[in-house]
PDB file of C-alpha atoms in Angstrom:
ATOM      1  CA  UNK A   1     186.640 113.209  26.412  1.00 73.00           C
ATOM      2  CA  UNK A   2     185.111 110.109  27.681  1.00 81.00           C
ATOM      3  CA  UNK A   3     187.302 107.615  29.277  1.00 89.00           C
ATOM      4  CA  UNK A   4     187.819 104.284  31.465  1.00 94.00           C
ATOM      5  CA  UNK A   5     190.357 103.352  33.601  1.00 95.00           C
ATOM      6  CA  UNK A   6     191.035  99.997  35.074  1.00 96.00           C
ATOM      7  CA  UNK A   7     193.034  99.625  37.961  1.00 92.00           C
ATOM      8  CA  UNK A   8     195.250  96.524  37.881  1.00 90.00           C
ATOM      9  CA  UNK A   9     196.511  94.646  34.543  1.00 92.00           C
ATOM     10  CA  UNK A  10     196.587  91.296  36.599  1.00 96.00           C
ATOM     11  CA  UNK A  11     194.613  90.140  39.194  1.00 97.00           C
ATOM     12  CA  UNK A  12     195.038  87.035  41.096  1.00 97.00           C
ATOM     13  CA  UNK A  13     192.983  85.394  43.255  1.00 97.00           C
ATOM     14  CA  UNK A  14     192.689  82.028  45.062  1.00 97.00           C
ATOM     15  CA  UNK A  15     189.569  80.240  44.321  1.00 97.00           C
ATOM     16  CA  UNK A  16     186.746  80.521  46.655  1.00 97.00           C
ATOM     17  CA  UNK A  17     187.886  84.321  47.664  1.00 97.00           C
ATOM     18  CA  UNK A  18     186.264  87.823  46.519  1.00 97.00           C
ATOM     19  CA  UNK A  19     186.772  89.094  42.974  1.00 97.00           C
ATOM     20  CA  UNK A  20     187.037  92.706  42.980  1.00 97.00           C
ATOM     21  CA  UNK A  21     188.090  94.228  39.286  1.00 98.00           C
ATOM     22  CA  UNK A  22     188.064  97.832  39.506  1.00 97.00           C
ATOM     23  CA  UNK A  23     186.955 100.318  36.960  1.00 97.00           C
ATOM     24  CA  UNK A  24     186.832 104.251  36.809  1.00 96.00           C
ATOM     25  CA  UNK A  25     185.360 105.992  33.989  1.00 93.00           C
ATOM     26  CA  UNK A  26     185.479 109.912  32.632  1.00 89.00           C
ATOM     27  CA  UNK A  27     182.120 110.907  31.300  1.00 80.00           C
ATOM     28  CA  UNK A  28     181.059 114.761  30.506  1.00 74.00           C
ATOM     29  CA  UNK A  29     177.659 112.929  30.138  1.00 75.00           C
ATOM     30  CA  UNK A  30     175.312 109.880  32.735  1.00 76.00           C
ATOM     31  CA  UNK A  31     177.027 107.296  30.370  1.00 82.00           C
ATOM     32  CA  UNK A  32     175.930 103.428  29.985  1.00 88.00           C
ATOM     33  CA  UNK A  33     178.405 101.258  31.515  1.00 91.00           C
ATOM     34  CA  UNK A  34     179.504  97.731  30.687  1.00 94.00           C
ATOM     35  CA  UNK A  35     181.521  94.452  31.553  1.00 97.00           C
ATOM     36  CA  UNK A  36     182.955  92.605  29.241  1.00 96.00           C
ATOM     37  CA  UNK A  37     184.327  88.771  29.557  1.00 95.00           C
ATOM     38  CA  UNK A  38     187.046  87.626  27.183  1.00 92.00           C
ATOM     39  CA  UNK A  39     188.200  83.840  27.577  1.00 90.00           C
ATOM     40  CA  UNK A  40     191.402  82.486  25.459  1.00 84.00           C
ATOM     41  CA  UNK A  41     190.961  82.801  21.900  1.00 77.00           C
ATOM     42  CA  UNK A  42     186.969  84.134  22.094  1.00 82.00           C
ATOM     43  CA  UNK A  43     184.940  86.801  21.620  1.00 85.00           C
ATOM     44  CA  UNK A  44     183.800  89.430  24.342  1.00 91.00           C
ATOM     45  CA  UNK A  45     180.606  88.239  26.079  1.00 93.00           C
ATOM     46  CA  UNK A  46     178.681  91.339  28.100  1.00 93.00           C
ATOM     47  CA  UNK A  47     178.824  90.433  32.093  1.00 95.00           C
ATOM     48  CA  UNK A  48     175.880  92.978  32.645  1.00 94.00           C
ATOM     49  CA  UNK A  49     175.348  96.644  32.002  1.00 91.00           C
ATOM     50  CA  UNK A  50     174.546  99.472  33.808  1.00 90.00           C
ATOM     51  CA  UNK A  51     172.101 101.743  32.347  1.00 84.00           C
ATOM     52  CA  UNK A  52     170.999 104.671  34.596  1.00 76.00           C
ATOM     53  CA  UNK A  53     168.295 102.053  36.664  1.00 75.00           C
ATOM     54  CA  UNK A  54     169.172 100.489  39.632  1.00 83.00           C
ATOM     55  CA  UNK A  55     173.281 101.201  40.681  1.00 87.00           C
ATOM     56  CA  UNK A  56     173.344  97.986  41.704  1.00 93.00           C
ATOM     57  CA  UNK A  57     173.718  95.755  38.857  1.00 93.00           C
ATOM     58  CA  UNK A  58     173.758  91.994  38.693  1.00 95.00           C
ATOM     59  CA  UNK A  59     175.181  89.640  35.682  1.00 94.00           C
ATOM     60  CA  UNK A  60     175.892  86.574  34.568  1.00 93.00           C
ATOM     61  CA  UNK A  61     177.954  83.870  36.451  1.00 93.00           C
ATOM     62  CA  UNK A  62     177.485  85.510  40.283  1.00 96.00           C
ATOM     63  CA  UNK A  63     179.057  88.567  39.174  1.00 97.00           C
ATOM     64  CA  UNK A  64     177.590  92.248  40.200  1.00 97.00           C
ATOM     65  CA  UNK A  65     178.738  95.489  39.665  1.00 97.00           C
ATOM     66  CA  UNK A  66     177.439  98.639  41.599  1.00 94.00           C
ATOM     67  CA  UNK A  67     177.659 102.416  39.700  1.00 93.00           C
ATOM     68  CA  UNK A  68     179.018 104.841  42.386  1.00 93.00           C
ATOM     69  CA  UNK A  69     178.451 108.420  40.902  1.00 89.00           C
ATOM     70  CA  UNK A  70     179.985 110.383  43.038  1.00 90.00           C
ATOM     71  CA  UNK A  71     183.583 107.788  42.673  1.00 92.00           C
ATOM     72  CA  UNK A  72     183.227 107.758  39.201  1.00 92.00           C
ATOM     73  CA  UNK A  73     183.666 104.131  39.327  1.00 95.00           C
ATOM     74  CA  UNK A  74     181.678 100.517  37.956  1.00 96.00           C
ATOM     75  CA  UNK A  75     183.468  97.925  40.044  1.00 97.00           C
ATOM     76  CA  UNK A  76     182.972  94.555  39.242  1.00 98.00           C
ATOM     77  CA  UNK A  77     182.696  91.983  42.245  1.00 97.00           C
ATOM     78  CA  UNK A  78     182.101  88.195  42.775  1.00 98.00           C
ATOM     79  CA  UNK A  79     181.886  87.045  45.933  1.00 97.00           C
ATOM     80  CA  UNK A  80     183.323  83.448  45.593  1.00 97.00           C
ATOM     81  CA  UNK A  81     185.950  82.831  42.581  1.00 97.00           C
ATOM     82  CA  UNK A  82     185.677  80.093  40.551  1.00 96.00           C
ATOM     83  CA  UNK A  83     188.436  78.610  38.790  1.00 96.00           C
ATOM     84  CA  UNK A  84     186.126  78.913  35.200  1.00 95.00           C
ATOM     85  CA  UNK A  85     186.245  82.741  36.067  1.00 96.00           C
ATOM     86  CA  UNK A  86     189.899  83.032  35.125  1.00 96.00           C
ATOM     87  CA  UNK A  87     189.516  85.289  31.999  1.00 96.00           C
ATOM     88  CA  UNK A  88     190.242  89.009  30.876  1.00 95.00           C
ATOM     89  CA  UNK A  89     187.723  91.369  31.526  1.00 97.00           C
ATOM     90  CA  UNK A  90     186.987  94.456  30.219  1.00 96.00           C
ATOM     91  CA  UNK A  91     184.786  97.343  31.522  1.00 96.00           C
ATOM     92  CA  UNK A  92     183.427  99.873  28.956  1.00 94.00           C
ATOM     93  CA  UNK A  93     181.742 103.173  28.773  1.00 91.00           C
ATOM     94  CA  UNK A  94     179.253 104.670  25.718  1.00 86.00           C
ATOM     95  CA  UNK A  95     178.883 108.131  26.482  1.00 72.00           C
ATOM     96  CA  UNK A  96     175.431 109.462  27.021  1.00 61.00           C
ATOM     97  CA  UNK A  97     173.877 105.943  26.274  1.00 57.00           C
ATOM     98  CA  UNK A  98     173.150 106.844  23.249  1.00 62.00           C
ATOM     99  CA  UNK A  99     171.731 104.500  20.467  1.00 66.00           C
ATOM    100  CA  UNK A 100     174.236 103.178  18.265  1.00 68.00           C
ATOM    101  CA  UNK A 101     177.110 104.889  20.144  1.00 82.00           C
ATOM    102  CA  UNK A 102     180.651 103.512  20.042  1.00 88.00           C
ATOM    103  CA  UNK A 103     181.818 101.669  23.240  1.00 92.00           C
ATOM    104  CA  UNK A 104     185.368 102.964  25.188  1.00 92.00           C
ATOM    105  CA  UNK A 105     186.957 100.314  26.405  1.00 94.00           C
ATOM    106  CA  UNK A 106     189.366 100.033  29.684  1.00 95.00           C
ATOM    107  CA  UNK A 107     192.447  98.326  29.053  1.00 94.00           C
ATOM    108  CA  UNK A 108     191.371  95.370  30.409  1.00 95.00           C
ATOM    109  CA  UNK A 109     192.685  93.172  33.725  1.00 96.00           C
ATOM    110  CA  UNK A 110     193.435  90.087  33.526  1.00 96.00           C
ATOM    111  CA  UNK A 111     192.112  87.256  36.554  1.00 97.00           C
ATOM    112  CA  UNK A 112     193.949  84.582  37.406  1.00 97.00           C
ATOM    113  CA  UNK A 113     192.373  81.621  39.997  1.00 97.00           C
ATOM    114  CA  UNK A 114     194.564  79.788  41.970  1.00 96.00           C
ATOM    115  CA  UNK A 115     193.134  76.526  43.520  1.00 94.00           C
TER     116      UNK A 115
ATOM    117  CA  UNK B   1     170.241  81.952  20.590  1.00 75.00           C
ATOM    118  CA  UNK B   2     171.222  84.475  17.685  1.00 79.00           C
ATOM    119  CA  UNK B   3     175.142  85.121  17.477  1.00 89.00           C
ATOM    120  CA  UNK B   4     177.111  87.343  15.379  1.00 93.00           C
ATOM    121  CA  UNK B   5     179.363  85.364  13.242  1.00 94.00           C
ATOM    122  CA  UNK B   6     182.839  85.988  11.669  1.00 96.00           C
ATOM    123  CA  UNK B   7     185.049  84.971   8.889  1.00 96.00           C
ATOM    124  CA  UNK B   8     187.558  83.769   8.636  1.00 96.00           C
ATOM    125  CA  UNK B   9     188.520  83.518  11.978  1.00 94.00           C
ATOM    126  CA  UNK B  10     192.579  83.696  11.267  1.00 96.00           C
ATOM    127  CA  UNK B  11     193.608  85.270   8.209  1.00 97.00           C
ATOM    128  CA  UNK B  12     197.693  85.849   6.892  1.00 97.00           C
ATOM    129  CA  UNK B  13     198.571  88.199   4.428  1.00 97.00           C
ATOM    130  CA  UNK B  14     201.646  90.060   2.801  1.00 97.00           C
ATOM    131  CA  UNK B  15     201.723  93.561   3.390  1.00 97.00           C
ATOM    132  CA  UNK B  16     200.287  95.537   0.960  1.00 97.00           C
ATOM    133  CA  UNK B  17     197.044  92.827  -0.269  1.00 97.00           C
ATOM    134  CA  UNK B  18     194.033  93.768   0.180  1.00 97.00           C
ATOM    135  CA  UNK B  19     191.791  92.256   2.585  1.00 98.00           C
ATOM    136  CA  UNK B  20     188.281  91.634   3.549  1.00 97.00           C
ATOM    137  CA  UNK B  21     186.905  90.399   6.640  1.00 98.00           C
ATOM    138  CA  UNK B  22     183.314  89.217   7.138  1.00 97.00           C
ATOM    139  CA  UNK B  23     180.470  89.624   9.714  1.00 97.00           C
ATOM    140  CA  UNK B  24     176.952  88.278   9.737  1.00 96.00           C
ATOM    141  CA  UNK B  25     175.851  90.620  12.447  1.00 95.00           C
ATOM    142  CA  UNK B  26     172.121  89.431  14.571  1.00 92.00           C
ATOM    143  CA  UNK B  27     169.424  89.932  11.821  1.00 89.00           C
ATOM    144  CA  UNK B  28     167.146  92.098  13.465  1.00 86.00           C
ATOM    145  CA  UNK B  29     169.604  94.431  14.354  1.00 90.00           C
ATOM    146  CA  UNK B  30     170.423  98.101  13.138  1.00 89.00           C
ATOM    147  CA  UNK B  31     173.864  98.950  14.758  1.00 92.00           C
ATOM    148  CA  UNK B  32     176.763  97.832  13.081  1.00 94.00           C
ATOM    149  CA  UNK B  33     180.713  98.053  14.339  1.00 95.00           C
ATOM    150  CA  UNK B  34     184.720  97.161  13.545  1.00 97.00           C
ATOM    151  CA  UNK B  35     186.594  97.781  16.686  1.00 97.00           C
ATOM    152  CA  UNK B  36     190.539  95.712  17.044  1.00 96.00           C
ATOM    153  CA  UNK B  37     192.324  94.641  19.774  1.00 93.00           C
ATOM    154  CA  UNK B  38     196.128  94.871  18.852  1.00 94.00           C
ATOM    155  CA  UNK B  39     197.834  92.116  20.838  1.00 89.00           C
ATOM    156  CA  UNK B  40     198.140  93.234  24.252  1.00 84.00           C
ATOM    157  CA  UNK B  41     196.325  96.139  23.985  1.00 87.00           C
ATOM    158  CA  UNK B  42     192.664  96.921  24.625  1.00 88.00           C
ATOM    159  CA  UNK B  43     189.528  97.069  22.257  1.00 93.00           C
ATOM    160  CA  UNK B  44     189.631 100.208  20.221  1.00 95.00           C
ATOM    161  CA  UNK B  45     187.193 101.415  18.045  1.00 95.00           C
ATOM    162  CA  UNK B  46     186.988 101.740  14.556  1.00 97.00           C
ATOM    163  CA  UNK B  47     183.734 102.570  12.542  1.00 96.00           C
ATOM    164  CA  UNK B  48     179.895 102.369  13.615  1.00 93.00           C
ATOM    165  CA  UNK B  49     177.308 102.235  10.655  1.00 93.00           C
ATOM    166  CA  UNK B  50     173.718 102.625  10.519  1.00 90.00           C
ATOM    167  CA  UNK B  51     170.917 103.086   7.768  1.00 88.00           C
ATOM    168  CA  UNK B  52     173.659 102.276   5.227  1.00 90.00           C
ATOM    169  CA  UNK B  53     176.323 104.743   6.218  1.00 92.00           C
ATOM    170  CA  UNK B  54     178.813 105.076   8.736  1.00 94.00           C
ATOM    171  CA  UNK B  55     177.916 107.129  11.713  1.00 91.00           C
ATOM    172  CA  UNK B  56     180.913 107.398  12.978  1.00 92.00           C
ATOM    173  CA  UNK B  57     184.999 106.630  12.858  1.00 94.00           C
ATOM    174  CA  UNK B  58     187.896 106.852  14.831  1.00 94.00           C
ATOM    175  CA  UNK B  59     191.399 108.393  13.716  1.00 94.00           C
ATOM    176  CA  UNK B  60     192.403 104.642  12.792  1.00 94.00           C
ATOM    177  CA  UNK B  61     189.689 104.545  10.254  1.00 96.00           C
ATOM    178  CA  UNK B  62     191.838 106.432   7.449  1.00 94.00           C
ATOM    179  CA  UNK B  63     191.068 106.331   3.657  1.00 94.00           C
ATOM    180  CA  UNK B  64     192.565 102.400   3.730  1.00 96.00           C
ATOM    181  CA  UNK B  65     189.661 101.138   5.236  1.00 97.00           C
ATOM    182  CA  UNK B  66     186.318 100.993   4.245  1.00 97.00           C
ATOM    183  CA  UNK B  67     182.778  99.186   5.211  1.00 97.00           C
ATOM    184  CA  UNK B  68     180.199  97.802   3.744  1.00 94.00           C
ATOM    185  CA  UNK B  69     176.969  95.762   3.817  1.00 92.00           C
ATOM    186  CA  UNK B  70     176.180  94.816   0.246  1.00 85.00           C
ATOM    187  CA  UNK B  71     173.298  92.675   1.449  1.00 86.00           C
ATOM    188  CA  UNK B  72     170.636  91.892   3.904  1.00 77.00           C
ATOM    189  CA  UNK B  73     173.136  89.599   6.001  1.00 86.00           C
ATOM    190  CA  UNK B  74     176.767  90.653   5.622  1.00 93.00           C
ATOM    191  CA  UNK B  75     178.680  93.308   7.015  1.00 96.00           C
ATOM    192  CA  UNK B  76     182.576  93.660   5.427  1.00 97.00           C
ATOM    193  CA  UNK B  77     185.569  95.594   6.840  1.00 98.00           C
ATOM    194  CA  UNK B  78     188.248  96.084   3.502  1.00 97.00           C
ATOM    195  CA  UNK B  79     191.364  97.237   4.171  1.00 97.00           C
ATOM    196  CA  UNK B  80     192.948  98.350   0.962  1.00 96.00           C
ATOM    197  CA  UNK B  81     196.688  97.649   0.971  1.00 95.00           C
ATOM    198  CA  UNK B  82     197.642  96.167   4.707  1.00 97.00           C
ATOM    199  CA  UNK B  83     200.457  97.515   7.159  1.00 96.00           C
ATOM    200  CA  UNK B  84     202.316  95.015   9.528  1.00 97.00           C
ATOM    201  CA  UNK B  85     200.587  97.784  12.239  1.00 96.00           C
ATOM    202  CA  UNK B  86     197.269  96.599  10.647  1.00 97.00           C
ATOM    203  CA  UNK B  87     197.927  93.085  12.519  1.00 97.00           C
ATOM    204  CA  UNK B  88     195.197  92.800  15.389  1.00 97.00           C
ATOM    205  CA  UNK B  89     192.058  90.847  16.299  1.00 95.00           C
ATOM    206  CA  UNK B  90     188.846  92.734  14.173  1.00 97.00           C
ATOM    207  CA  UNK B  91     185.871  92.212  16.148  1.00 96.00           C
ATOM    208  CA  UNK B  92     182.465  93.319  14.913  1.00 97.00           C
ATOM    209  CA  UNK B  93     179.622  94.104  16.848  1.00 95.00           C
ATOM    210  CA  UNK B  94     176.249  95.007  16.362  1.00 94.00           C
ATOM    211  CA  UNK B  95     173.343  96.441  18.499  1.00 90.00           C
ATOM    212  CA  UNK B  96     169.332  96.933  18.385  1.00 79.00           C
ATOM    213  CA  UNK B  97     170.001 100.058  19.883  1.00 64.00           C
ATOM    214  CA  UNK B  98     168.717  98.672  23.223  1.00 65.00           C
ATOM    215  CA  UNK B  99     170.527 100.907  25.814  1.00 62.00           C
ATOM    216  CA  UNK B 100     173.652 101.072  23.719  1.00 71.00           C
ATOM    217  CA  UNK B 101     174.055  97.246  24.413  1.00 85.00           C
ATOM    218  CA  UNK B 102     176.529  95.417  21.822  1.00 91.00           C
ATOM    219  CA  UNK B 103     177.042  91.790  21.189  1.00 92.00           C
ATOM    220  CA  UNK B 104     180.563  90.953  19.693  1.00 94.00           C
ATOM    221  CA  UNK B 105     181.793  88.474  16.960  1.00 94.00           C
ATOM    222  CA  UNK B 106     184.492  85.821  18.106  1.00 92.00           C
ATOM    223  CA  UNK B 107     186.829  87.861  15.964  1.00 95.00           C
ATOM    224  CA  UNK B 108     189.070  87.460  13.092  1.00 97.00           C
ATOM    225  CA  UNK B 109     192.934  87.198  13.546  1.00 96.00           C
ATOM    226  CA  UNK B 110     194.834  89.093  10.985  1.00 98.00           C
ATOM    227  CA  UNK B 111     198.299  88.721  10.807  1.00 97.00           C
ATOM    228  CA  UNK B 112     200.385  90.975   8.172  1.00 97.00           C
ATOM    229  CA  UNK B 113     203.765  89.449   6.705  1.00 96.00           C
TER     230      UNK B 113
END
């Protein structure tokens, strides 16, 4: 069964420092992978998606995530926090990539920014 | 820039009403989904549809919920009689089908009393 598992409920940060959310997924097939943005009281906005191109992805806001195969992993990095980052994000799988599949989400970690 | 909209976007209800919950997913879409996000906890889904059927549901999805799109524009989640486990944030999504790719709703609140 497909899964995702990310590391860390709470992450905080101080602003100006790396972001590094991780994210491990479980797929029995090359799955899509996704980040997810959730600010207080909206919807989720996608971050950027990985989607069996380049591993290297890059996304909105300065944020890039790089699919490492052989770690089973879709971490999610920003170099330089900014205090507008502070959100919950979410990283999500859809098995096989499939068109019109259902999304697996992570349990999500929370980022704090101190200033 | 095209947006999926939901209403309302906080709803109360005693247990036991019925309730439906709105979604104007992007019009040149084909993918329709419910997933919830139980405070706390993470996004889980619930029911994908397509061509005017669902494709597929999760456990959660039992016989008290049901989905439909009676027009061009709408897509409803019903939940027949409502549990105080049914409170959660519904979010609906939908998708072109461009590299499994969804773009969410804000979400409705639903709070059972």
């Amino acid at each position: 069964a497909q899964s995702v598992t990310q590391l860390g409920s709470h992450v905080s940060v101080s602003e100006g420092a790396l972001v590094l959310l991780r994210c491990n997924y479980s797929s029995s097939v090359p799955p899509y992978l996704f980040w997810y943005v959730q600010y207080p009281n909206q919807g989720l906005q996608l971050l950027l998606k990985y989607t069996s191109a380049a591993t290297l992805v890059k996304g909105i806001n300065g944020f890039e995530a790089e699919f490492k195969k052989s770690e089973t992993s879709f971490h999610l990095t920003k170099p330089s926090a900014h205090m507008s980052d502070a959100a919950e994000y979410f990283c999500a799988v859809s098995p096989g990539g499939n068109q019109g599949g259902k999304l697996i989400f992570g349990q999500g970690t929370e980022l704090s920014v101190k200033p | 820039e095209p947006e999926v909209t939901q209403t309302p976007s906080h709803q109360v209800t005693q247990m036991g009403q019925e309730v439906i919950l709105r979604c104007v997913p992007i019009s040149n879409h084909l993918y329709f989904y419910w997933y919830r996000q139980i405070l706390g906890q993470k996004v889980e889904f619930l029911v994908s549809f397509y061509n005017n059927e669902i494709s597929e549901k999760s456990e959660i999805f039992d016989d008290q919920f049901s989905v439909e799109r009676p027009d061009g524009s709408n897509f409803t989640l019903k939940i027949r009689s409502t549990k105080l486990e049914d409170s959660a944030m519904y979010f609906c999504a939908s998708g072109g089908g461009s590299h499994a790719e969804q773009f969410f709703g804000p979400g409705t609140r639903l709070t059972v009393l």
